[in-house]
Coordinates of C-alpha atoms in Angstrom, one line a residue:
M1 CA 83.1 182.2 229.1
V2 CA 85.5 184.7 230.5
R3 CA 85.3 185.7 234.1
I4 CA 85.4 189.4 234.8
A5 CA 88.2 190.2 237.3
S6 CA 86.8 192.9 239.7
T7 CA 89.2 195.7 240.7
V8 CA 86.8 197.4 243.1
S9 CA 87.9 197.8 246.6
P10 CA 84.8 197.9 249.1
K11 CA 87.0 199.5 251.6
S12 CA 88.0 202.4 249.6
E13 CA 86.9 205.9 250.4
S14 CA 85.1 206.4 247.0
F15 CA 83.2 203.1 247.3
R16 CA 82.1 203.9 250.8
A17 CA 80.8 207.4 249.6
N18 CA 79.0 206.0 246.7
R19 CA 77.4 203.4 249.0
E20 CA 76.2 206.0 251.5
G21 CA 74.9 208.1 248.7
M22 CA 72.9 205.2 247.2
L23 CA 71.6 204.2 250.6
D24 CA 70.4 207.7 251.2
L25 CA 68.6 207.6 248.0
L26 CA 67.0 204.3 248.7
G27 CA 65.8 205.6 252.1
Q28 CA 64.2 208.6 250.4
M29 CA 62.5 206.3 247.9
E30 CA 61.2 204.0 250.7
A31 CA 59.8 207.0 252.6
I32 CA 58.1 208.4 249.6
E33 CA 56.5 205.1 248.7
G34 CA 55.5 204.6 252.3
R35 CA 53.3 207.5 252.2
T36 CA 51.1 205.7 249.8
R37 CA 50.7 202.7 252.1
A38 CA 50.1 205.0 255.1
A39 CA 47.5 207.1 253.3
S40 CA 45.6 204.0 252.4
E41 CA 46.0 202.4 255.8
R42 CA 44.4 205.5 257.4
S43 CA 41.0 204.3 255.8
R44 CA 41.2 200.8 257.5
A45 CA 38.6 201.5 260.1
R46 CA 36.1 202.8 257.6
F47 CA 36.7 199.8 255.4
E48 CA 36.4 197.4 258.4
K49 CA 33.2 199.1 259.3
R50 CA 31.7 198.2 255.9
H51 CA 33.2 194.6 256.2
Q52 CA 35.7 195.4 253.3
L53 CA 39.4 194.8 252.9
L54 CA 41.8 197.5 252.2
P55 CA 43.2 197.3 248.5
R56 CA 46.6 196.1 249.4
D57 CA 45.1 193.3 251.5
R58 CA 42.9 192.4 248.5
V59 CA 46.0 192.1 246.2
A60 CA 47.9 190.0 248.8
L61 CA 45.0 187.5 249.1
L62 CA 44.8 187.4 245.3
L63 CA 48.4 186.6 244.8
D64 CA 50.1 183.3 245.3
P65 CA 52.0 183.5 248.6
G66 CA 55.7 183.2 248.2
R67 CA 55.8 183.9 244.5
P68 CA 57.5 187.0 243.1
F69 CA 55.4 190.3 242.6
I70 CA 56.8 193.0 240.4
E71 CA 55.0 196.2 241.5
L72 CA 55.1 198.8 238.8
S73 CA 55.2 202.5 238.8
K74 CA 55.1 203.0 242.5
L75 CA 56.3 206.6 242.2
A76 CA 53.6 207.5 239.4
G77 CA 52.3 211.1 240.1
Y78 CA 54.9 212.0 242.7
G79 CA 54.9 215.7 243.0
L80 CA 52.0 216.0 240.6
D81 CA 49.2 215.8 243.0
H82 CA 50.5 219.1 244.6
A83 CA 53.8 221.0 244.5
D84 CA 55.0 220.2 248.1
L85 CA 57.3 217.1 247.5
E86 CA 57.5 216.6 251.4
T87 CA 53.9 215.4 251.6
S88 CA 53.1 214.4 248.0
V89 CA 51.5 210.9 247.7
P90 CA 52.6 208.9 244.7
G91 CA 51.0 205.9 243.0
G92 CA 48.3 207.6 240.8
G93 CA 45.5 205.9 243.0
V94 CA 46.4 202.5 241.5
I95 CA 48.3 199.4 242.7
A96 CA 49.7 197.7 239.5
G97 CA 52.3 194.8 239.0
I98 CA 52.9 191.4 237.7
G99 CA 52.5 188.3 240.0
Y100 CA 50.9 184.8 240.1
V101 CA 47.3 184.0 240.6
S102 CA 46.6 180.2 241.1
G103 CA 49.9 179.6 239.3
V104 CA 49.2 181.8 236.3
R105 CA 51.3 184.8 235.9
C106 CA 49.1 187.9 235.5
V107 CA 49.2 191.7 235.2
I108 CA 47.2 193.1 238.3
N109 CA 45.4 196.4 238.4
A110 CA 43.6 197.5 241.6
S111 CA 42.1 200.6 242.5
D112 CA 43.7 202.1 245.7
S113 CA 40.4 203.0 247.0
G114 CA 41.8 203.8 250.5
I115 CA 43.0 207.0 249.0
A116 CA 40.3 209.6 247.8
A117 CA 37.8 206.7 247.3
G118 CA 39.9 205.4 244.5
A119 CA 39.4 208.5 242.3
L120 CA 42.3 208.8 239.6
Q121 CA 45.1 210.8 240.9
P122 CA 47.6 212.5 238.4
M123 CA 49.3 209.7 236.1
G124 CA 46.9 207.2 237.3
L125 CA 45.4 206.9 233.8
D126 CA 48.8 206.6 232.3
K127 CA 49.8 203.9 234.8
Q128 CA 46.8 201.7 234.0
I129 CA 47.4 202.1 230.3
R130 CA 51.0 201.1 230.7
A131 CA 49.9 198.0 232.7
Q132 CA 47.5 197.1 229.9
E133 CA 50.3 197.5 227.4
I134 CA 52.5 195.2 229.3
A135 CA 49.7 192.6 229.4
L136 CA 49.2 192.8 225.6
E137 CA 52.8 192.7 224.7
N138 CA 53.6 189.9 227.1
R139 CA 50.4 187.9 226.4
L140 CA 49.4 187.9 230.2
P141 CA 46.1 187.6 231.6
Y142 CA 44.7 190.8 233.3
V143 CA 43.1 190.9 236.6
Q144 CA 41.2 194.0 237.9
L145 CA 40.1 194.8 241.3
V146 CA 37.8 197.8 240.8
E147 CA 36.5 200.2 243.3
S148 CA 36.8 203.9 242.1
A149 CA 34.9 207.1 242.5
G150 CA 36.2 207.7 239.0
A151 CA 37.4 211.1 237.7
N152 CA 37.4 214.2 240.0
L153 CA 34.8 216.3 238.5
M154 CA 36.2 219.4 240.4
D155 CA 39.4 218.8 238.5
Y156 CA 37.9 217.8 235.1
R157 CA 40.3 217.8 232.1
V158 CA 38.9 216.9 228.7
E159 CA 42.1 215.3 227.8
D160 CA 41.6 212.7 230.5
F161 CA 38.1 211.9 229.3
V162 CA 39.3 211.4 225.7
R163 CA 42.5 209.6 226.5
G164 CA 40.6 207.4 229.0
G165 CA 39.0 205.6 226.1
N166 CA 42.4 203.9 225.8
L167 CA 41.6 201.9 228.8
F168 CA 38.5 200.5 227.3
R169 CA 39.9 199.9 223.9
N170 CA 42.9 198.0 225.4
L171 CA 40.4 195.7 227.3
A172 CA 38.7 194.8 224.1
R173 CA 41.9 194.2 222.4
M174 CA 43.0 191.9 225.2
S175 CA 39.9 189.8 224.9
A176 CA 40.3 189.6 221.2
A177 CA 43.9 188.5 221.6
G178 CA 42.7 185.7 223.9
L179 CA 44.0 187.2 227.1
P180 CA 41.5 186.5 229.9
V181 CA 40.2 189.6 231.7
V182 CA 38.9 188.9 235.3
T183 CA 37.4 191.7 237.2
I184 CA 36.1 192.0 240.8
T185 CA 34.1 195.0 241.2
H186 CA 34.5 195.6 244.8
G187 CA 32.6 198.9 244.8
S188 CA 31.8 201.7 242.5
S189 CA 32.3 201.2 238.7
T190 CA 30.4 204.3 237.3
A191 CA 29.8 206.4 234.2
G192 CA 32.4 205.6 231.6
G193 CA 34.2 203.5 234.3
A194 CA 31.4 201.0 234.1
Y195 CA 32.9 199.7 230.9
Q196 CA 35.9 198.7 232.8
T197 CA 33.6 196.1 234.4
G198 CA 31.5 195.6 231.2
L199 CA 34.4 194.9 228.9
S200 CA 35.6 192.0 231.1
D201 CA 35.5 188.3 230.3
Y202 CA 34.5 187.2 233.9
I203 CA 32.9 189.6 236.3
I204 CA 32.6 189.0 240.0
M205 CA 30.3 191.4 242.2
V206 CA 30.0 191.8 245.8
R207 CA 26.5 191.9 247.5
G208 CA 25.7 195.3 249.0
R209 CA 28.9 196.9 247.7
T210 CA 29.1 196.7 244.0
R211 CA 27.8 199.8 242.0
A212 CA 27.9 199.7 238.1
F213 CA 25.9 202.2 236.2
L214 CA 26.3 204.7 233.4
A215 CA 24.5 207.4 235.5
G216 CA 24.3 207.5 239.3
P217 CA 21.3 208.8 241.1
P218 CA 22.5 212.5 241.0
L219 CA 23.3 212.5 237.3
L220 CA 20.1 210.4 236.6
K221 CA 17.9 212.9 238.3
A222 CA 19.6 215.8 236.7
A223 CA 19.4 214.4 233.3
T224 CA 15.9 212.7 233.3
G225 CA 14.2 213.4 236.6
E226 CA 14.2 209.8 237.5
V227 CA 14.6 208.9 241.0
A228 CA 16.3 205.6 241.9
T229 CA 18.6 204.2 244.5
E230 CA 22.2 203.0 243.8
E231 CA 21.1 199.4 244.6
E232 CA 18.2 199.6 242.1
L233 CA 20.4 201.2 239.4
G234 CA 23.4 199.1 239.6
G235 CA 23.7 196.9 242.7
A236 CA 25.4 193.4 242.5
E237 CA 22.0 191.6 243.0
M238 CA 20.5 193.4 240.1
H239 CA 23.3 192.9 237.7
T240 CA 23.8 189.1 238.6
G241 CA 20.0 188.4 238.5
I242 CA 18.5 190.9 236.1
S243 CA 20.9 192.6 233.7
G244 CA 23.3 189.7 233.5
L245 CA 26.2 191.9 233.7
G246 CA 27.7 190.1 236.7
D247 CA 28.7 186.5 236.3
F248 CA 29.3 185.6 240.0
L249 CA 27.7 187.0 243.2
A250 CA 30.1 187.1 246.3
E251 CA 29.1 187.8 249.8
D252 CA 32.2 189.8 250.6
D253 CA 35.7 190.6 249.4
R254 CA 37.3 187.4 250.6
E255 CA 34.8 185.2 248.7
A256 CA 35.2 187.5 245.6
L257 CA 38.9 187.0 245.7
G258 CA 38.6 183.3 246.1
L259 CA 36.3 183.2 243.1
A260 CA 38.9 185.1 241.1
R261 CA 41.5 182.5 242.1
S262 CA 39.2 179.8 241.1
I263 CA 38.6 181.2 237.8
M264 CA 42.3 181.4 237.0
A265 CA 42.9 177.8 238.3
N266 CA 40.3 176.4 235.9
I267 CA 41.4 178.4 232.9
D268 CA 43.4 176.1 230.6
W269 CA 46.0 178.8 230.0
N270 CA 48.7 177.9 227.5
G271 CA 51.6 179.2 229.5
A272 CA 55.0 178.1 228.6
G273 CA 56.4 175.6 231.0
E274 CA 60.2 175.4 231.1
V275 CA 62.8 173.3 232.7
D276 CA 65.2 175.2 235.0
R277 CA 68.7 175.4 233.8
A278 CA 71.8 174.9 235.8
F279 CA 73.8 178.0 236.5
D280 CA 76.4 179.6 238.8
A281 CA 75.6 182.5 241.0
P282 CA 77.8 185.8 240.4
V283 CA 81.2 185.4 242.0
Y284 CA 80.8 189.0 243.6
D285 CA 78.3 190.0 246.1
R286 CA 75.3 192.0 244.9
E287 CA 75.6 194.3 247.9
E288 CA 78.6 195.7 246.2
L289 CA 76.3 197.2 243.6
L290 CA 75.5 199.9 246.1
G291 CA 79.0 201.3 246.0
L292 CA 79.9 201.1 242.2
M293 CA 78.1 204.2 240.8
P294 CA 79.2 207.7 242.0
M295 CA 76.6 210.2 242.8
D296 CA 78.2 212.5 240.2
H297 CA 77.5 211.2 236.7
R298 CA 80.4 212.9 235.4
Q299 CA 82.8 210.6 237.2
P300 CA 83.9 207.5 235.1
V301 CA 82.6 203.9 235.9
D302 CA 83.7 200.7 234.6
M303 CA 80.4 199.1 233.9
K304 CA 81.8 195.6 233.6
E305 CA 81.9 195.8 237.4
V306 CA 78.1 196.0 237.4
I307 CA 77.9 193.2 234.9
A308 CA 80.1 191.0 237.1
R309 CA 77.5 191.2 239.9
V310 CA 74.4 190.4 237.9
V311 CA 75.3 187.7 235.3
D312 CA 75.8 184.0 235.9
G313 CA 79.4 183.2 237.4
S314 CA 80.3 186.7 236.6
D315 CA 81.3 185.4 233.1
F316 CA 81.2 187.9 230.2
V317 CA 82.5 187.5 226.6
E318 CA 83.1 190.9 225.4
F319 CA 82.4 191.7 221.7
G320 CA 84.8 194.0 219.8
V321 CA 87.0 194.7 222.7
R322 CA 89.4 196.9 220.9
Y323 CA 87.1 198.8 218.7
G324 CA 84.8 201.6 220.1
A325 CA 85.9 200.6 223.5
A326 CA 83.8 203.1 225.5
T327 CA 80.7 201.1 224.3
V328 CA 80.8 197.8 226.0
C329 CA 79.0 194.9 224.2
G330 CA 79.0 191.3 225.0
N331 CA 77.3 187.9 225.9
A332 CA 76.5 186.4 229.2
K333 CA 73.7 184.3 230.9
I334 CA 71.3 185.1 233.6
A335 CA 69.7 182.0 235.4
G336 CA 71.3 179.9 232.5
W337 CA 69.7 181.9 229.8
P338 CA 71.6 183.9 227.2
I339 CA 71.5 187.6 227.3
G340 CA 73.3 190.2 225.2
I341 CA 74.4 193.3 227.1
I342 CA 75.3 196.8 225.8
T343 CA 76.6 199.4 228.2
N344 CA 78.7 202.4 228.3
N345 CA 82.1 203.3 229.9
G346 CA 81.8 206.7 228.5
P347 CA 80.3 208.7 225.5
I348 CA 79.3 206.9 222.4
D349 CA 81.8 207.5 219.5
P350 CA 81.1 206.5 215.8
D351 CA 83.1 203.3 216.2
G352 CA 81.1 202.4 219.3
A353 CA 77.8 203.1 217.5
A354 CA 78.8 200.8 214.6
K355 CA 80.0 198.1 216.9
A356 CA 76.6 198.3 218.7
T357 CA 74.7 198.0 215.7
H358 CA 76.6 194.9 214.6
F359 CA 76.1 193.4 218.0
I360 CA 72.3 194.0 218.0
Q361 CA 72.0 192.5 214.6
A362 CA 74.0 189.5 215.8
C363 CA 71.7 189.0 218.8
C364 CA 68.6 189.2 216.7
Q365 CA 70.0 186.6 214.3
A366 CA 70.5 184.4 217.3
G367 CA 67.3 185.0 219.0
T368 CA 69.3 186.5 222.2
P369 CA 67.4 189.2 224.1
I370 CA 69.3 192.4 224.8
L371 CA 69.9 194.3 228.2
Y372 CA 70.9 197.9 227.9
L373 CA 72.6 199.3 231.1
N374 CA 72.6 203.1 230.5
N375 CA 75.4 205.1 231.7
T376 CA 76.5 207.7 229.1
T377 CA 76.5 211.5 228.6
G378 CA 75.5 211.0 224.9
F379 CA 77.3 210.9 221.6
L380 CA 80.7 212.5 221.3
V381 CA 80.6 215.9 219.4
G382 CA 83.2 217.8 217.5
R383 CA 84.5 218.2 214.0
S384 CA 86.5 215.0 214.0
Y385 CA 83.6 213.0 215.2
E386 CA 81.2 214.6 212.6
E387 CA 83.8 213.7 209.9
A388 CA 84.0 210.2 211.3
G389 CA 80.2 209.7 210.6
S390 CA 78.7 210.4 214.1
I391 CA 75.3 211.0 212.8
K392 CA 75.4 208.2 210.1
H393 CA 76.5 205.5 212.6
G394 CA 74.4 206.8 215.4
A395 CA 71.4 206.6 213.0
K396 CA 72.3 203.1 212.3
M397 CA 72.5 202.1 216.0
I398 CA 69.0 203.8 216.4
Q399 CA 67.7 201.9 213.4
A400 CA 68.9 198.6 214.9
V401 CA 67.5 199.3 218.3
T402 CA 64.2 200.4 216.7
N403 CA 63.8 197.3 214.6
A404 CA 65.3 194.6 216.9
T405 CA 63.3 191.5 216.7
V406 CA 64.3 190.3 220.2
P407 CA 63.0 191.4 223.6
Q408 CA 64.9 194.4 224.8
F409 CA 65.2 195.5 228.4
T410 CA 66.7 198.8 229.7
I411 CA 68.0 199.8 233.2
Y412 CA 69.2 203.3 233.8
C413 CA 72.2 202.9 236.0
G414 CA 73.7 206.3 235.7
A415 CA 73.4 209.1 233.0
S416 CA 71.3 208.7 230.0
F417 CA 71.7 211.9 228.1
G418 CA 71.0 213.3 224.7
A419 CA 70.8 210.9 221.6
G420 CA 72.7 208.2 223.8
N421 CA 69.3 207.8 225.6
Y422 CA 67.9 206.9 222.1
G423 CA 70.8 204.6 221.0
M424 CA 70.7 202.9 224.3
C425 CA 66.9 202.1 224.0
G426 CA 65.4 204.7 226.3
R427 CA 61.8 204.6 227.0
G428 CA 60.7 206.4 223.8
F429 CA 62.1 203.2 222.0
H430 CA 59.7 200.9 223.7
P431 CA 61.9 198.3 225.4
R432 CA 59.9 195.4 226.8
F433 CA 60.6 196.9 230.3
C434 CA 62.5 199.9 231.6
F435 CA 63.5 200.4 235.1
S436 CA 65.9 202.9 236.9
W437 CA 68.4 202.9 239.7
P438 CA 67.7 205.8 242.3
N439 CA 70.9 207.7 241.2
A440 CA 69.9 207.6 237.5
K441 CA 69.7 210.8 235.5
T442 CA 67.9 211.4 232.2
A443 CA 68.1 214.7 230.2
V444 CA 68.6 216.0 226.8
M445 CA 72.1 217.1 228.2
G446 CA 73.6 218.1 231.5
G447 CA 72.5 221.2 233.2
E448 CA 75.9 222.8 233.0
Q449 CA 76.2 222.1 229.4
A450 CA 72.6 223.5 228.6
A451 CA 73.6 226.6 230.8
G452 CA 76.8 227.1 228.9
T453 CA 75.1 226.7 225.5
M454 CA 72.6 229.4 226.3
A455 CA 75.4 231.7 227.7
V456 CA 77.2 231.4 224.3
V457 CA 74.0 232.1 222.5
Q458 CA 73.3 235.2 224.6
E459 CA 77.0 236.4 224.2
M460 CA 76.9 236.0 220.3
R461 CA 73.5 237.9 220.2
A462 CA 75.1 240.7 222.2
E463 CA 78.0 240.8 220.0
R464 CA 76.0 240.9 216.9
L465 CA 73.8 243.7 218.3
G466 CA 77.0 245.7 219.5
E467 CA 75.7 245.5 223.1
A468 CA 77.6 244.8 226.4
V469 CA 76.9 241.4 228.2
D470 CA 75.0 241.9 231.5
R471 CA 77.2 239.3 233.5
V472 CA 74.8 239.5 236.4
K473 CA 71.7 238.6 234.3
L474 CA 73.7 235.9 232.4
D475 CA 74.8 234.3 235.5
A476 CA 71.2 234.4 236.9
L477 CA 70.0 232.7 233.6
K478 CA 72.6 230.1 233.8
A479 CA 71.7 229.2 237.3
R480 CA 68.1 229.0 236.5
I481 CA 68.7 226.7 233.6
V482 CA 70.9 224.5 235.7
E483 CA 68.4 224.2 238.5
N484 CA 65.7 223.3 235.9
F485 CA 67.6 220.7 234.2
N486 CA 68.9 219.1 237.5
R487 CA 65.4 219.1 238.9
Q488 CA 63.9 217.3 236.0
M489 CA 66.7 214.7 235.3
D490 CA 66.2 213.1 238.8
A491 CA 65.1 209.5 238.7
F492 CA 62.3 210.2 241.1
H493 CA 61.1 213.1 238.9
T494 CA 61.1 210.9 235.6
S495 CA 59.5 207.9 237.3
A496 CA 56.7 210.0 238.5
R497 CA 56.0 210.8 234.8
L498 CA 56.1 207.2 233.9
L499 CA 59.2 207.6 232.0
D500 CA 60.3 204.1 233.3
D501 CA 58.3 201.3 235.0
G502 CA 59.8 202.0 238.4
V503 CA 62.9 202.8 240.4
I504 CA 64.6 199.6 241.9
D505 CA 67.3 198.9 244.6
P506 CA 70.4 198.0 242.4
R507 CA 70.7 194.8 244.6
D508 CA 67.4 193.5 243.0
T509 CA 68.7 193.9 239.4
R510 CA 69.5 190.2 238.8
D511 CA 66.3 188.9 240.4
L512 CA 64.3 191.4 238.5
M513 CA 66.0 190.3 235.1
I514 CA 65.4 186.6 235.9
E515 CA 61.7 187.4 236.0
L516 CA 61.5 189.7 233.2
M517 CA 63.4 187.4 230.8
Q518 CA 61.1 184.5 231.8
I519 CA 58.0 186.7 231.1
A520 CA 59.4 187.5 227.7
R521 CA 60.2 183.7 227.0
E522 CA 56.8 182.7 228.0
A523 CA 55.2 185.5 225.6
E524 CA 57.3 184.1 222.8
A525 CA 56.3 180.6 223.3
R526 CA 52.6 181.2 223.9
Q527 CA 50.3 180.5 221.0
P528 CA 48.1 183.5 220.0
N529 CA 44.4 182.9 220.1
A530 CA 43.4 180.9 216.9
M531 CA 40.2 182.9 216.7
Q532 CA 42.1 186.2 216.4
F533 CA 43.8 185.1 213.1
A534 CA 41.0 182.7 211.8
V535 CA 40.5 183.0 208.0
A536 CA 37.0 183.6 206.9
R537 CA 35.8 180.7 204.8
P538 CA 33.3 181.2 201.9

């Protein structure tokens, strides 16, 4: 291996400015995410009066202490519950993540019922669907902690009702794929949401708290005239003793969580055990990741400086050094396991696209997963680049990314613009996981370029019609376009819309990649459920 020789000076003025900018963004992120915990915490007295645990306390008791927990999509719905970003509460009304329950790695999905009684918030549906997709793709058991008032009927949208069927379809798919679905119904699980409980493999209910019915007392009376209490219609005692929906009856939340842990402990889950490999830590301090990326995405960065602080021993064997040099490809290891890395020291030219295509194919041949560290303003444009086959070679790169046979991981470290987002395995190309640094920018192009493009279009139109250009109106148009683009390319804005799996502290990149690579290896090694692929015999 070849050790990267860093040329970064942590004492330089630019490094300090970058570091201060990144720390400011991290502070903003922590404050925004903190609102969600604070909003739920305000319900503590009400929960304690009912002898219940708050949702985050439930998750904490469910998980193995001291083991990693990757919380997903913490900014989901930010700015979508209402327009005031200063008071918006993100999270979508859901706590989701990947963690260990009795030694088994699982996807966790918990209703954040301390906020609006667990009613789904904007992007909450999408967040749950994404968590289910992760469980299916990575062959992970799925544990639900359900307590939700369901959809807000005052804000009813037919598309949420129709798309909500994906939740139930995915639960059925998980069971068919042999992925255990364990559900604790801590409170309400009503109307269509009752199938969130009903489609589970193991169902735990809490005496006096669980409510599972297709029609609650108000709807029942309105629809049929029948009068019944919630307990009679769908209480834990009825479902565990009469309907048979519930498999286990718990006296309280703590006992229910203990039962869930016992269920997971007694499932002979065919996880992929592996022997730890020897490796050297990166030579350079991960703290220095805070000062590498400028806040202005137009400033150049040597992304090998990032690689040097993420991979084992800071060793990196670069592929095709002299060809398409702005597209950096190479091999390294993380925690002893091979990884192919593709990143950008500038826009992607035809040579860089051709090189990346070749490298992706080589990784697939060797079974080496690929990490994309996005930092590009897109593909180079112009007559010479078109003549050199920019579209042709870019299309080949996109073909290679789309059809790669190895796990692919994407981290937006800087800019991810235009077709560069596609060639670098952006969210639309379904990487196994996709995370962002707080400074990351994602857009079809930069705001200034978009404004300049529209200005040229307007000027050409005026010339064609023989009209004078109104410079005041044109400048106002350009300013509006720049503001619109800059607002939407922000990492907090894109993460709010689930265009990644979360925004992370750059210093956590290596630890996160260790977990994600292990998840992917376990998924590849785990045998599918034999029943799923059984051949019918005559």
